Amino acid sequence: MMELTPVTLKAANAFVAEHHRHHKPVVGHKFSIGIQESGRLAGVVICGRPVSRFLDDGYTLEVNRLCTDGTRNACSMLYGAAVRAARAMGYKKVITYILDSECGASLKASGFVCEGLAGGMEWTGSRKPKDSSLYPHELKQRWSKTL
């Protein structure tokens, strides 16, 4: 049986470092939630301010990382938990991004709506990582849920 659990950013980032297919751990967060199955950590969601400064209005929360070990339904449960926590904290909207090649089934199951393609294939400006192998070179889709 799966059960939600609080996790520290350090523990969530360690899980991301071990299991995420294409992203590294994050620098900061507002909160993180884990999911356990039979006493072992099976997934994490890390939520924080929107990366885009244009979307950072104080009422929008971004799911910066969601990562599981493949446990069935863990992604949907984590998205749902993040939305409930955001609503309880007074946020009005939750956003997240997925690669254009991903299907978004867990987001659809959690009530998110695709807003279309967002961003580009490359980072620009002063925050561009020095090592371009640190991020996937693919268009992203932005998904949102209004609370």
PDB file of C-alpha atoms in Angstrom:
ATOM      1  CA  MET A   1       0.000   0.000   0.000  1.00  0.00           C
ATOM      2  CA  MET A   2       1.273   3.464  -0.885  1.00  0.00           C
ATOM      3  CA  GLU A   3       1.400   6.227   1.684  1.00  0.00           C
ATOM      4  CA  LEU A   4       2.395   9.892   1.462  1.00  0.00           C
ATOM      5  CA  THR A   5       5.235  11.058   3.674  1.00  0.00           C
ATOM      6  CA  PRO A   6       7.050  14.344   4.306  1.00  0.00           C
ATOM      7  CA  VAL A   7      10.607  14.455   2.958  1.00  0.00           C
ATOM      8  CA  THR A   8      13.384  16.979   3.296  1.00  0.00           C
ATOM      9  CA  LEU A   9      14.850  18.683   0.241  1.00  0.00           C
ATOM     10  CA  LYS A  10      18.071  16.770   0.873  1.00  0.00           C
ATOM     11  CA  ALA A  11      16.281  13.395   0.781  1.00  0.00           C
ATOM     12  CA  ALA A  12      14.159  14.402  -2.232  1.00  0.00           C
ATOM     13  CA  ASN A  13      17.229  15.575  -4.133  1.00  0.00           C
ATOM     14  CA  ALA A  14      19.071  12.337  -3.307  1.00  0.00           C
ATOM     15  CA  PHE A  15      16.139  10.395  -4.787  1.00  0.00           C
ATOM     16  CA  VAL A  16      16.142  12.622  -7.902  1.00  0.00           C
ATOM     17  CA  ALA A  17      19.918  12.176  -8.305  1.00  0.00           C
ATOM     18  CA  GLU A  18      19.484   8.404  -8.246  1.00  0.00           C
ATOM     19  CA  HIS A  19      16.301   7.971 -10.297  1.00  0.00           C
ATOM     20  CA  HIS A  20      15.496  10.949 -12.574  1.00  0.00           C
ATOM     21  CA  ARG A  21      15.966  10.249 -16.283  1.00  0.00           C
ATOM     22  CA  HIS A  22      17.118  13.676 -17.426  1.00  0.00           C
ATOM     23  CA  HIS A  23      17.253  16.297 -14.647  1.00  0.00           C
ATOM     24  CA  LYS A  24      19.527  17.006 -11.723  1.00  0.00           C
ATOM     25  CA  PRO A  25      18.480  17.942  -8.153  1.00  0.00           C
ATOM     26  CA  VAL A  26      17.106  21.428  -7.472  1.00  0.00           C
ATOM     27  CA  VAL A  27      18.657  24.240  -5.438  1.00  0.00           C
ATOM     28  CA  GLY A  28      15.646  25.247  -3.343  1.00  0.00           C
ATOM     29  CA  HIS A  29      11.971  24.546  -2.766  1.00  0.00           C
ATOM     30  CA  LYS A  30       8.807  25.551  -0.938  1.00  0.00           C
ATOM     31  CA  PHE A  31       8.050  21.947   0.069  1.00  0.00           C
ATOM     32  CA  SER A  32       8.627  18.322  -0.916  1.00  0.00           C
ATOM     33  CA  ILE A  33       6.401  15.276  -0.522  1.00  0.00           C
ATOM     34  CA  GLY A  34       7.391  11.641  -0.757  1.00  0.00           C
ATOM     35  CA  ILE A  35       5.468   8.449  -1.347  1.00  0.00           C
ATOM     36  CA  GLN A  36       6.337   5.168   0.312  1.00  0.00           C
ATOM     37  CA  GLU A  37       5.432   1.648  -0.675  1.00  0.00           C
ATOM     38  CA  SER A  38       6.054  -1.074   1.891  1.00  0.00           C
ATOM     39  CA  GLY A  39       8.291   1.266   3.882  1.00  0.00           C
ATOM     40  CA  ARG A  40      10.601   2.267   1.016  1.00  0.00           C
ATOM     41  CA  LEU A  41      10.653   5.645  -0.714  1.00  0.00           C
ATOM     42  CA  ALA A  42       9.087   5.143  -4.165  1.00  0.00           C
ATOM     43  CA  GLY A  43       8.851   8.744  -5.375  1.00  0.00           C
ATOM     44  CA  VAL A  44       9.096  12.445  -4.602  1.00  0.00           C
ATOM     45  CA  VAL A  45       7.621  15.731  -5.765  1.00  0.00           C
ATOM     46  CA  ILE A  46       9.554  18.967  -5.229  1.00  0.00           C
ATOM     47  CA  CYS A  47       7.541  22.200  -5.450  1.00  0.00           C
ATOM     48  CA  GLY A  48       8.792  25.774  -5.548  1.00  0.00           C
ATOM     49  CA  ARG A  49       8.530  29.159  -7.172  1.00  0.00           C
ATOM     50  CA  PRO A  50       8.052  29.217 -10.945  1.00  0.00           C
ATOM     51  CA  VAL A  51      11.366  29.221 -12.781  1.00  0.00           C
ATOM     52  CA  SER A  52       9.968  31.812 -15.204  1.00  0.00           C
ATOM     53  CA  ARG A  53      10.018  35.187 -13.495  1.00  0.00           C
ATOM     54  CA  PHE A  54       7.031  36.201 -15.638  1.00  0.00           C
ATOM     55  CA  LEU A  55       4.895  33.524 -13.972  1.00  0.00           C
ATOM     56  CA  ASP A  56       6.150  34.186 -10.426  1.00  0.00           C
ATOM     57  CA  ASP A  57       3.181  36.217  -9.179  1.00  0.00           C
ATOM     58  CA  GLY A  58       3.147  34.876  -5.609  1.00  0.00           C
ATOM     59  CA  TYR A  59       0.047  32.763  -6.290  1.00  0.00           C
ATOM     60  CA  THR A  60       1.528  30.252  -8.727  1.00  0.00           C
ATOM     61  CA  LEU A  61       3.450  27.174  -7.594  1.00  0.00           C
ATOM     62  CA  GLU A  62       5.616  25.063  -9.882  1.00  0.00           C
ATOM     63  CA  VAL A  63       6.243  21.344  -9.600  1.00  0.00           C
ATOM     64  CA  ASN A  64       9.972  21.603 -10.243  1.00  0.00           C
ATOM     65  CA  ARG A  65      10.671  17.859 -10.075  1.00  0.00           C
ATOM     66  CA  LEU A  66       8.536  14.747  -9.925  1.00  0.00           C
ATOM     67  CA  CYS A  67      10.414  11.475  -9.827  1.00  0.00           C
ATOM     68  CA  THR A  68       9.431   7.882  -9.062  1.00  0.00           C
ATOM     69  CA  ASP A  69      11.054   4.492  -9.306  1.00  0.00           C
ATOM     70  CA  GLY A  70       8.275   3.358 -11.645  1.00  0.00           C
ATOM     71  CA  THR A  71       5.767   2.390  -8.948  1.00  0.00           C
ATOM     72  CA  ARG A  72       2.301   2.276 -10.517  1.00  0.00           C
ATOM     73  CA  ASN A  73       0.118   5.364  -9.833  1.00  0.00           C
ATOM     74  CA  ALA A  74       2.824   7.072  -7.759  1.00  0.00           C
ATOM     75  CA  CYS A  75       3.077  10.056 -10.142  1.00  0.00           C
ATOM     76  CA  SER A  76      -0.665  10.767 -10.025  1.00  0.00           C
ATOM     77  CA  MET A  77      -0.735  10.469  -6.244  1.00  0.00           C
ATOM     78  CA  LEU A  78       2.189  12.877  -5.902  1.00  0.00           C
ATOM     79  CA  TYR A  79       0.640  15.430  -8.290  1.00  0.00           C
ATOM     80  CA  GLY A  80      -2.609  15.208  -6.313  1.00  0.00           C
ATOM     81  CA  ALA A  81      -0.806  15.674  -2.998  1.00  0.00           C
ATOM     82  CA  ALA A  82       1.098  18.692  -4.346  1.00  0.00           C
ATOM     83  CA  VAL A  83      -2.146  20.283  -5.572  1.00  0.00           C
ATOM     84  CA  ARG A  84      -3.888  19.735  -2.222  1.00  0.00           C
ATOM     85  CA  ALA A  85      -0.928  21.228  -0.331  1.00  0.00           C
ATOM     86  CA  ALA A  86      -0.786  24.216  -2.710  1.00  0.00           C
ATOM     87  CA  ARG A  87      -4.513  24.847  -2.283  1.00  0.00           C
ATOM     88  CA  ALA A  88      -4.165  24.686   1.511  1.00  0.00           C
ATOM     89  CA  MET A  89      -1.321  27.230   1.341  1.00  0.00           C
ATOM     90  CA  GLY A  90      -3.398  29.700  -0.680  1.00  0.00           C
ATOM     91  CA  TYR A  91      -1.935  29.195  -4.147  1.00  0.00           C
ATOM     92  CA  LYS A  92      -4.293  29.778  -7.090  1.00  0.00           C
ATOM     93  CA  LYS A  93      -2.485  27.792  -9.774  1.00  0.00           C
ATOM     94  CA  VAL A  94       0.015  24.928 -10.083  1.00  0.00           C
ATOM     95  CA  ILE A  95       2.179  24.548 -13.179  1.00  0.00           C
ATOM     96  CA  THR A  96       4.731  22.056 -14.384  1.00  0.00           C
ATOM     97  CA  TYR A  97       6.634  21.190 -17.539  1.00  0.00           C
ATOM     98  CA  ILE A  98       7.240  17.902 -19.320  1.00  0.00           C
ATOM     99  CA  LEU A  99       9.236  17.051 -22.408  1.00  0.00           C
ATOM    100  CA  ASP A 100       7.273  17.178 -25.650  1.00  0.00           C
ATOM    101  CA  SER A 101       7.991  13.460 -26.129  1.00  0.00           C
ATOM    102  CA  GLU A 102       6.242  12.561 -22.837  1.00  0.00           C
ATOM    103  CA  CYS A 103       2.533  11.739 -22.881  1.00  0.00           C
ATOM    104  CA  GLY A 104       1.348  13.477 -19.699  1.00  0.00           C
ATOM    105  CA  ALA A 105      -0.960  10.634 -18.606  1.00  0.00           C
ATOM    106  CA  SER A 106      -0.376  11.285 -14.891  1.00  0.00           C
ATOM    107  CA  LEU A 107      -1.039  14.992 -15.376  1.00  0.00           C
ATOM    108  CA  LYS A 108      -4.299  14.277 -17.211  1.00  0.00           C
ATOM    109  CA  ALA A 109      -5.307  11.875 -14.444  1.00  0.00           C
ATOM    110  CA  SER A 110      -4.597  14.608 -11.888  1.00  0.00           C
ATOM    111  CA  GLY A 111      -6.755  17.202 -13.660  1.00  0.00           C
ATOM    112  CA  PHE A 112      -3.994  19.276 -15.266  1.00  0.00           C
ATOM    113  CA  VAL A 113      -4.543  20.904 -18.664  1.00  0.00           C
ATOM    114  CA  CYS A 114      -1.877  21.283 -21.338  1.00  0.00           C
ATOM    115  CA  GLU A 115      -1.272  24.959 -22.156  1.00  0.00           C
ATOM    116  CA  GLY A 116       0.892  24.082 -25.162  1.00  0.00           C
ATOM    117  CA  LEU A 117       4.570  24.350 -25.944  1.00  0.00           C
ATOM    118  CA  ALA A 118       6.655  26.632 -23.760  1.00  0.00           C
ATOM    119  CA  GLY A 119      10.250  27.698 -23.733  1.00  0.00           C
ATOM    120  CA  GLY A 120      12.796  26.555 -26.246  1.00  0.00           C
ATOM    121  CA  MET A 121      15.261  23.802 -26.828  1.00  0.00           C
ATOM    122  CA  GLU A 122      18.155  25.766 -25.340  1.00  0.00           C
ATOM    123  CA  TRP A 123      18.700  27.849 -22.222  1.00  0.00           C
ATOM    124  CA  THR A 124      19.462  31.507 -22.852  1.00  0.00           C
ATOM    125  CA  GLY A 125      20.857  34.348 -20.780  1.00  0.00           C
ATOM    126  CA  SER A 126      23.131  34.374 -17.763  1.00  0.00           C
ATOM    127  CA  ARG A 127      21.553  31.286 -16.124  1.00  0.00           C
ATOM    128  CA  LYS A 128      22.440  29.007 -19.050  1.00  0.00           C
ATOM    129  CA  PRO A 129      24.302  25.947 -17.698  1.00  0.00           C
ATOM    130  CA  LYS A 130      27.941  25.803 -18.784  1.00  0.00           C
ATOM    131  CA  ASP A 131      27.564  22.120 -19.627  1.00  0.00           C
ATOM    132  CA  SER A 132      24.777  21.690 -22.188  1.00  0.00           C
ATOM    133  CA  SER A 133      24.606  17.956 -21.459  1.00  0.00           C
ATOM    134  CA  LEU A 134      22.910  18.798 -18.138  1.00  0.00           C
ATOM    135  CA  TYR A 135      19.497  19.315 -19.737  1.00  0.00           C
ATOM    136  CA  PRO A 136      17.530  17.717 -22.571  1.00  0.00           C
ATOM    137  CA  HIS A 137      17.483  19.557 -25.896  1.00  0.00           C
ATOM    138  CA  GLU A 138      13.785  19.192 -26.571  1.00  0.00           C
ATOM    139  CA  LEU A 139      10.715  21.411 -26.519  1.00  0.00           C
ATOM    140  CA  LYS A 140       8.627  21.383 -23.345  1.00  0.00           C
ATOM    141  CA  GLN A 141       4.902  21.408 -22.697  1.00  0.00           C
ATOM    142  CA  ARG A 142       3.503  23.552 -19.881  1.00  0.00           C
ATOM    143  CA  TRP A 143       0.655  21.999 -17.895  1.00  0.00           C
ATOM    144  CA  SER A 144      -1.448  23.820 -15.317  1.00  0.00           C
ATOM    145  CA  LYS A 145      -4.206  23.307 -12.826  1.00  0.00           C
ATOM    146  CA  THR A 146      -6.242  26.255 -11.586  1.00  0.00           C
ATOM    147  CA  LEU A 147      -7.204  25.849  -7.952  1.00  0.00           C
TER     148      LEU A 147
END
